[in-house]
Amino acid sequence: MEAAKPSLDLVRSVTDEHVLRALMRHRRLTRAELAQETGISKPTAGESVRRLTERGLLVDTGERTPGGRGKGRVGSYYALSGSTGTALAVAIAPEGVVAEVVDVYGSTVARTRREISRPARPADVARALQEAVATAAGDAESGAGRPRLAVVSAADPVDRATGRLVQLPDAPFLVGELDPVAVLGAHVDGPVTVDNDVNWAARAERDHADGGELRDFAYLYLGEGLGCAVVSDGVVRRGHGGLAGEIAYLLTAGADGRAVRFIDVFAELGLRRAGSSGIHTDRLLAALRSPGAAATLREALSGVLAAVVALADPGCVVLGGSWGPALLDDAAEPTPGEALSLDGRMPWAVPVRAARMRDDPAFAGARADAVTRLRAAIVAPA
Amino acid sequence: MEAAKPSLDLVRSVTDEHVLRALMRHRRLTRAELAQETGISKPTAGESVRRLTERGLLVDTGERTPGGRGKGRVGSYYALSGSTGTALAVAIAPEGVVAEVVDVYGSTVARTRREISRPARPADVARALQEAVATAAGDAESGAGRPRLAVVSAADPVDRATGRLVQLPDAPFLVGELDPVAVLGAHVDGPVTVDNDVNWAARAERDHADGGELRDFAYLYLGEGLGCAVVSDGVVRRGHGGLAGEIAYLLTAGADGRAVRFIDVFAELGLRRAGSSGIHTDRLLAALRSPGAAATLREALSGVLAAVVALADPGCVVLGGSWGPALLDDAAEPTPGEALSLDGRMPWAVPVRAARMRDDPAFAGARADAVTRLRAAIVAPA
DNA sequence: CCTTCCAGGCAAGGGCCCTGTCTAGAATCG
DNA sequence: CGATTCTAGACAGGGCCCTTGCCTGGAAGG
């Protein structure tokens, strides 16, 4: 509703969009099915099919049978043509790189994974990224051409304006000067979207919830690194530079009650890795069995939670990462968040629960967004 | 672009909207001017005027002269009719209540202010609100009928779902069970929108900036109460319950380096009012001249700033309230934020500046929103 | 008084969508 | 095996909305 002034082909474009979206949901439809599915009249749907076929977006699949039960005339099935293209979804993590080519239906066209041996050095990560992307894009290119766009998840802070990874002190992973936009741009025709893995995981968690109930929540990632995604009004809010959620620097209560940065709590407990500056998760999980260390960690996390709740007022806090959910498993499941009460710090209660998406949620979020963006790219220039 | 399926009158509605919006900007236009202004053709503009006049939204003003220089045929001026109505903008603060009736052009139709003697008790506030609203609405009603909607700013946390004021411990103003939606609903035909004064001030500050440059920023209100508005992607984000920005409960560094809540820092310095639980601003401004207290306050505020920056990544932090800007006046203006450096707590720098809107910014924000909503209400049911 | 100039009305045309009807062809039934 | 039944698709008619182009009427200026 912005600069749509002299509109009459606007109405045609919305018709075409409905037809395209219906075929994204159903893969193949006859013109009559299309009319019923979209609510558009039969002649109009037929005309839209004619236009879109002419533009090369739709093809007659050649399949003619209208289904088993049909008694009447055969119909022609139409489907999106191959020229609708594919999208590339990539996840960069210290354990390895995943690159997947997806089509408009959300199906996987090609997939590659490159492991990285620990500790992950910047050059190793860059090489793994290059190889994984080249392999996946190459495998898919023979079939469906170059991907039209790319969506990248990176286990590092991402500059919102440029998409480059940002190097912050005390951050666990050293990806150096990696520029995913430049690397992916060589394999993709369109835009490259880059964001933090925690933000992608939060989007996956949001989409996983039923009926859009998760419109305002915080996703705390507690693993080798510390991160937080803030979802407000249904959208991950990245802030001015894309660095929103860098909770490592939040002031919280340390072991002796002094105000220390969250990340420093782990140093004081001897839970930071020697080589990198990440958190030694194995040692941390072991330390959780000692009441003293567990209490210190819970106290520190409680201060962080209070800050998140005070500033963002989430309706719920989701804990993810390798050891975040472990803080909850101890508590009785029926009373989630009991073990992480805010200790009377905050005057209102907020439920805390473990993340439901556990299998590479960052990649899942990026992959889903790649499909969404691909669909939008097909519809938009209509 | 949502459920606009069977659209052809959609295009007519957008035409009418363009005509209405043009007349909101220019107050009166002939049909020819309307056509030129909107880019629509002359017959179409004329037809839209006919429809809108028939619906009672437009009137022929009777003015006929097409302007001084015109040599040709006289044109008829059309304008929005009186039935487009008015909106009510209200600001509730402990010092008093302001109620203003505005029209679609943003002009003031009626205005009332009721002072409240300190200390403001809940009953005083409720009475002042009743009186101010009744007077303003009554004054305007004779001319333009009942206002169509109301927008309310309240110097208290506001529940997002119900619009009721929320009572939090350690909050300065005691408005009890005040329910602005119920009070205003008696004087208004349409919806009543209620939000926190800090959020409204932040919106005013955003609109005051040139060219939408303030898309991601934080507005820290430091007065008798402590508040914060977080603007992400150009919109104030209220959180799940509307309580985002309650920074009084944030953990920060106290005088002795211990982790204390922000509000407790003022108690330790003896800067909280006896009767209410607000901050004694006069005493605080005096205390700022003592290096020790000033350093303590800056240290505490620095911890709060770090939390805001870490979680929201604002492109800039704006300080408002009665003593917030005073923290900056001491520093050299050319290097804003120097006196409030993050002390190396955060790895990236964020500029800090004083609020530019100083004259009741909360009311200004609510008033502007009332005009916007009134215009939308006129256009929407088109 | 005539010319100039502009607001507004009128006519024609094109685009888009809808309802309603007809046709063709295949499966099913008697 | 032919008649019936059912459905996909084509076609005609009509309504709505916008646009271009032309005409008219009346006021200001020479």
XYZ file of N, CA and C in Angstrom, chain A residues 48-146:
297
model
N -4.494 -16.422 -16.144
C -3.257 -16.262 -15.384
C -2.256 -17.355 -15.753
N -2.757 -18.570 -15.892
C -1.885 -19.670 -16.298
C -1.271 -19.371 -17.661
N -2.088 -18.834 -18.557
C -1.572 -18.507 -19.887
C -0.430 -17.495 -19.799
N -0.660 -16.427 -19.019
C 0.373 -15.401 -18.850
C 1.653 -15.981 -18.258
N 1.486 -16.748 -17.179
C 2.665 -17.250 -16.470
C 3.418 -18.286 -17.300
N 2.665 -19.073 -18.075
C 3.332 -20.023 -18.957
C 4.151 -19.279 -20.000
N 3.560 -18.230 -20.520
C 4.261 -17.437 -21.527
C 5.542 -16.843 -20.957
N 5.487 -16.452 -19.676
C 6.676 -15.884 -19.052
C 7.664 -16.966 -18.617
N 7.303 -18.208 -18.819
C 8.234 -19.282 -18.499
C 8.209 -19.734 -17.057
N 7.287 -19.228 -16.277
C 7.240 -19.624 -14.869
C 6.456 -20.904 -14.654
N 5.537 -21.195 -15.557
C 4.726 -22.410 -15.430
C 4.952 -23.295 -16.655
N 4.772 -24.584 -16.441
C 4.837 -25.502 -17.567
C 3.700 -26.505 -17.460
N 3.265 -26.954 -18.610
C 2.339 -28.076 -18.670
C 3.167 -29.333 -18.425
N 2.847 -30.069 -17.365
C 3.700 -31.198 -17.017
C 3.536 -32.370 -17.965
N 2.514 -32.338 -18.770
C 2.268 -33.458 -19.654
C 1.370 -34.506 -19.031
N 1.320 -34.543 -17.727
C 0.421 -35.486 -17.048
C -1.012 -35.080 -17.357
N -1.824 -36.053 -17.675
C -3.171 -35.726 -18.129
C -4.289 -36.286 -17.273
N -4.002 -37.381 -16.615
C -5.086 -37.991 -15.865
C -5.505 -37.101 -14.706
N -6.776 -36.865 -14.613
C -7.253 -35.951 -13.572
C -7.400 -36.617 -12.231
N -6.810 -37.766 -12.036
C -6.960 -38.455 -10.763
C -7.760 -39.714 -10.971
N -7.725 -40.593 -10.024
C -8.348 -41.894 -10.198
C -9.851 -41.829 -10.305
N -10.479 -41.007 -9.501
C -11.926 -41.089 -9.388
C -12.633 -40.274 -10.471
N -11.876 -39.465 -11.199
C -12.522 -38.575 -12.152
C -13.271 -39.352 -13.219
N -14.407 -38.896 -13.526
C -15.187 -39.547 -14.564
C -15.238 -38.683 -15.814
N -14.977 -37.392 -15.602
C -15.169 -36.455 -16.706
C -13.942 -36.275 -17.578
N -13.891 -35.135 -18.170
C -12.832 -34.815 -19.117
C -11.486 -34.754 -18.413
N -10.422 -35.135 -19.116
C -9.097 -35.078 -18.518
C -8.645 -33.625 -18.403
N -7.890 -33.357 -17.382
C -7.335 -32.024 -17.217
C -5.830 -32.040 -17.390
N -5.280 -30.869 -17.679
C -3.827 -30.763 -17.815
C -3.241 -30.252 -16.507
N -2.235 -30.938 -16.033
C -1.565 -30.490 -14.820
C -0.514 -29.437 -15.160
N -0.531 -28.377 -14.384
C 0.505 -27.359 -14.511
C 1.340 -27.338 -13.243
N 2.581 -26.956 -13.409
C 3.486 -26.876 -12.261
C 4.481 -25.751 -12.506
N 5.164 -25.345 -11.461
C 6.208 -24.346 -11.618
C 7.304 -24.922 -12.504
N 7.817 -24.127 -13.379
C 8.851 -24.613 -14.290
C 10.184 -24.680 -13.557
N 11.143 -25.321 -14.162
C 12.469 -25.421 -13.561
C 13.141 -24.075 -13.426
N 12.678 -23.099 -14.202
C 13.347 -21.800 -14.180
C 13.052 -21.016 -12.920
N 12.215 -21.564 -12.034
C 12.019 -20.875 -10.769
C 13.251 -20.986 -9.887
N 14.109 -21.945 -10.198
C 15.423 -21.962 -9.587
C 15.488 -22.499 -8.181
N 16.643 -22.299 -7.578
C 16.923 -22.849 -6.258
C 17.561 -21.783 -5.376
N 17.701 -22.130 -4.115
C 18.375 -21.248 -3.164
C 19.388 -22.060 -2.381
N 20.380 -21.366 -1.866
C 21.462 -22.009 -1.139
C 21.355 -21.657 0.333
N 21.349 -22.668 1.181
C 21.351 -22.439 2.630
C 22.650 -22.987 3.195
N 23.316 -22.170 3.982
C 24.637 -22.538 4.477
C 24.707 -22.274 5.973
N 25.311 -23.197 6.705
C 25.566 -22.978 8.127
C 27.055 -23.151 8.383
N 27.638 -22.116 8.973
C 29.068 -22.143 9.288
C 29.218 -22.250 10.798
N 29.828 -23.346 11.245
C 30.034 -23.542 12.677
C 31.444 -24.098 12.859
N 31.973 -24.019 14.063
C 33.332 -24.533 14.263
C 33.437 -26.030 14.032
N 32.332 -26.758 14.163
C 32.401 -28.202 13.925
C 32.429 -28.536 12.446
N 31.877 -27.640 11.646
C 31.855 -27.928 10.231
C 30.917 -26.998 9.501
N 30.872 -27.182 8.185
C 30.044 -26.340 7.332
C 29.036 -27.219 6.615
N 27.782 -26.777 6.611
C 26.748 -27.475 5.857
C 26.286 -26.556 4.748
N 26.203 -27.074 3.545
C 25.664 -26.300 2.420
C 24.592 -27.137 1.755
N 23.451 -26.537 1.549
C 22.346 -27.287 0.970
C 21.663 -26.426 -0.074
N 21.328 -27.065 -1.183
C 20.567 -26.374 -2.220
C 19.118 -26.831 -2.114
N 18.220 -25.882 -1.983
C 16.803 -26.222 -1.829
C 16.012 -25.624 -2.986
N 14.891 -26.258 -3.284
C 14.047 -25.707 -4.338
C 12.845 -25.007 -3.715
N 11.971 -24.565 -4.581
C 10.872 -23.725 -4.122
C 9.871 -24.503 -3.260
N 9.901 -25.826 -3.368
C 8.995 -26.632 -2.549
C 9.588 -26.933 -1.177
N 10.826 -26.518 -0.972
C 11.486 -26.816 0.282
C 12.191 -28.155 0.270
N 12.324 -28.750 -0.904
C 13.017 -30.035 -1.001
C 14.515 -29.809 -1.186
N 15.269 -30.776 -0.740
C 16.717 -30.694 -0.861
C 17.149 -31.175 -2.253
N 17.889 -30.330 -2.926
C 18.387 -30.697 -4.250
C 19.802 -31.250 -4.133
N 20.585 -30.658 -3.280
C 21.956 -31.141 -3.069
C 22.365 -30.760 -1.653
N 23.233 -31.572 -1.090
C 23.659 -31.284 0.288
C 25.091 -31.760 0.484
N 25.880 -30.915 1.140
C 27.258 -31.281 1.435
C 27.584 -30.880 2.863
N 28.432 -31.660 3.482
C 28.900 -31.297 4.820
C 30.411 -31.495 4.871
N 31.085 -30.476 5.385
C 32.538 -30.567 5.566
C 32.843 -30.424 7.050
N 33.423 -31.459 7.616
C 33.812 -31.374 9.022
C 35.076 -30.529 9.154
N 35.258 -29.974 10.323
C 36.478 -29.222 10.615
C 37.084 -29.824 11.868
N 38.366 -30.111 11.807
C 39.015 -30.695 12.980
C 39.312 -29.601 13.995
N 39.115 -29.965 15.256
C 39.333 -28.989 16.327
C 40.813 -28.845 16.619
N 41.304 -27.704 17.047
C 40.517 -26.474 17.074
C 40.369 -25.880 15.683
N 39.247 -25.243 15.455
C 38.953 -24.696 14.137
C 39.707 -23.380 13.948
N 40.634 -23.383 12.997
C 41.341 -22.132 12.712
C 40.633 -21.413 11.571
N 40.796 -20.121 11.474
C 40.095 -19.359 10.433
C 40.306 -19.919 9.043
N 41.554 -20.326 8.764
C 41.821 -20.838 7.420
C 41.053 -22.138 7.179
N 40.949 -22.969 8.226
C 40.197 -24.217 8.078
C 38.733 -23.933 7.765
N 38.179 -22.970 8.492
C 36.774 -22.649 8.274
C 36.571 -22.119 6.860
N 37.448 -21.230 6.450
C 37.292 -20.643 5.119
C 37.373 -21.730 4.046
N 38.308 -22.669 4.231
C 38.451 -23.721 3.229
C 37.225 -24.635 3.215
N 36.757 -24.992 4.392
C 35.570 -25.844 4.472
C 34.381 -25.168 3.809
N 34.254 -23.873 4.037
C 33.140 -23.143 3.421
C 33.254 -23.175 1.904
N 34.433 -22.851 1.424
C 34.647 -22.867 -0.018
C 34.287 -24.223 -0.615
N 34.797 -25.261 0.014
C 34.592 -26.594 -0.554
C 33.134 -27.025 -0.492
N 32.528 -26.812 0.641
C 31.138 -27.256 0.787
C 30.231 -26.536 -0.198
N 30.416 -25.236 -0.302
C 29.559 -24.469 -1.195
C 29.814 -24.850 -2.645
N 31.074 -24.989 -2.993
C 31.386 -25.339 -4.382
C 30.790 -26.700 -4.735
N 30.891 -27.646 -3.821
C 30.358 -28.982 -4.101
C 28.837 -28.950 -4.235
N 28.178 -28.346 -3.265
C 26.714 -28.342 -3.302
C 26.201 -27.562 -4.507
N 26.752 -26.400 -4.722
C 26.288 -25.591 -5.849
C 26.603 -26.288 -7.168
N 27.768 -26.926 -7.230
C 28.126 -27.618 -8.458
C 27.206 -28.789 -8.728
N 26.908 -29.561 -7.687
C 26.004 -30.702 -7.870
C 24.651 -30.239 -8.395
N 24.178 -29.125 -7.876
C 22.836 -28.688 -8.247
C 22.820 -27.971 -9.576
N 23.934 -27.371 -9.931
C 23.925 -26.497 -11.096
C 23.586 -27.248 -12.378
N 24.066 -28.473 -12.450
C 23.791 -29.248 -13.665
C 22.289 -29.415 -13.854
N 21.563 -29.519 -12.765
C 20.124 -29.745 -12.894
C 19.314 -28.487 -13.025
N 19.558 -27.528 -12.156
C 18.641 -26.392 -12.063
C 19.335 -25.049 -12.189
N 20.563 -25.054 -12.657
C 21.240 -23.775 -12.807
C 21.772 -23.240 -11.500
N 22.363 -22.064 -11.564
C 22.929 -21.461 -10.361
C 21.812 -21.076 -9.407
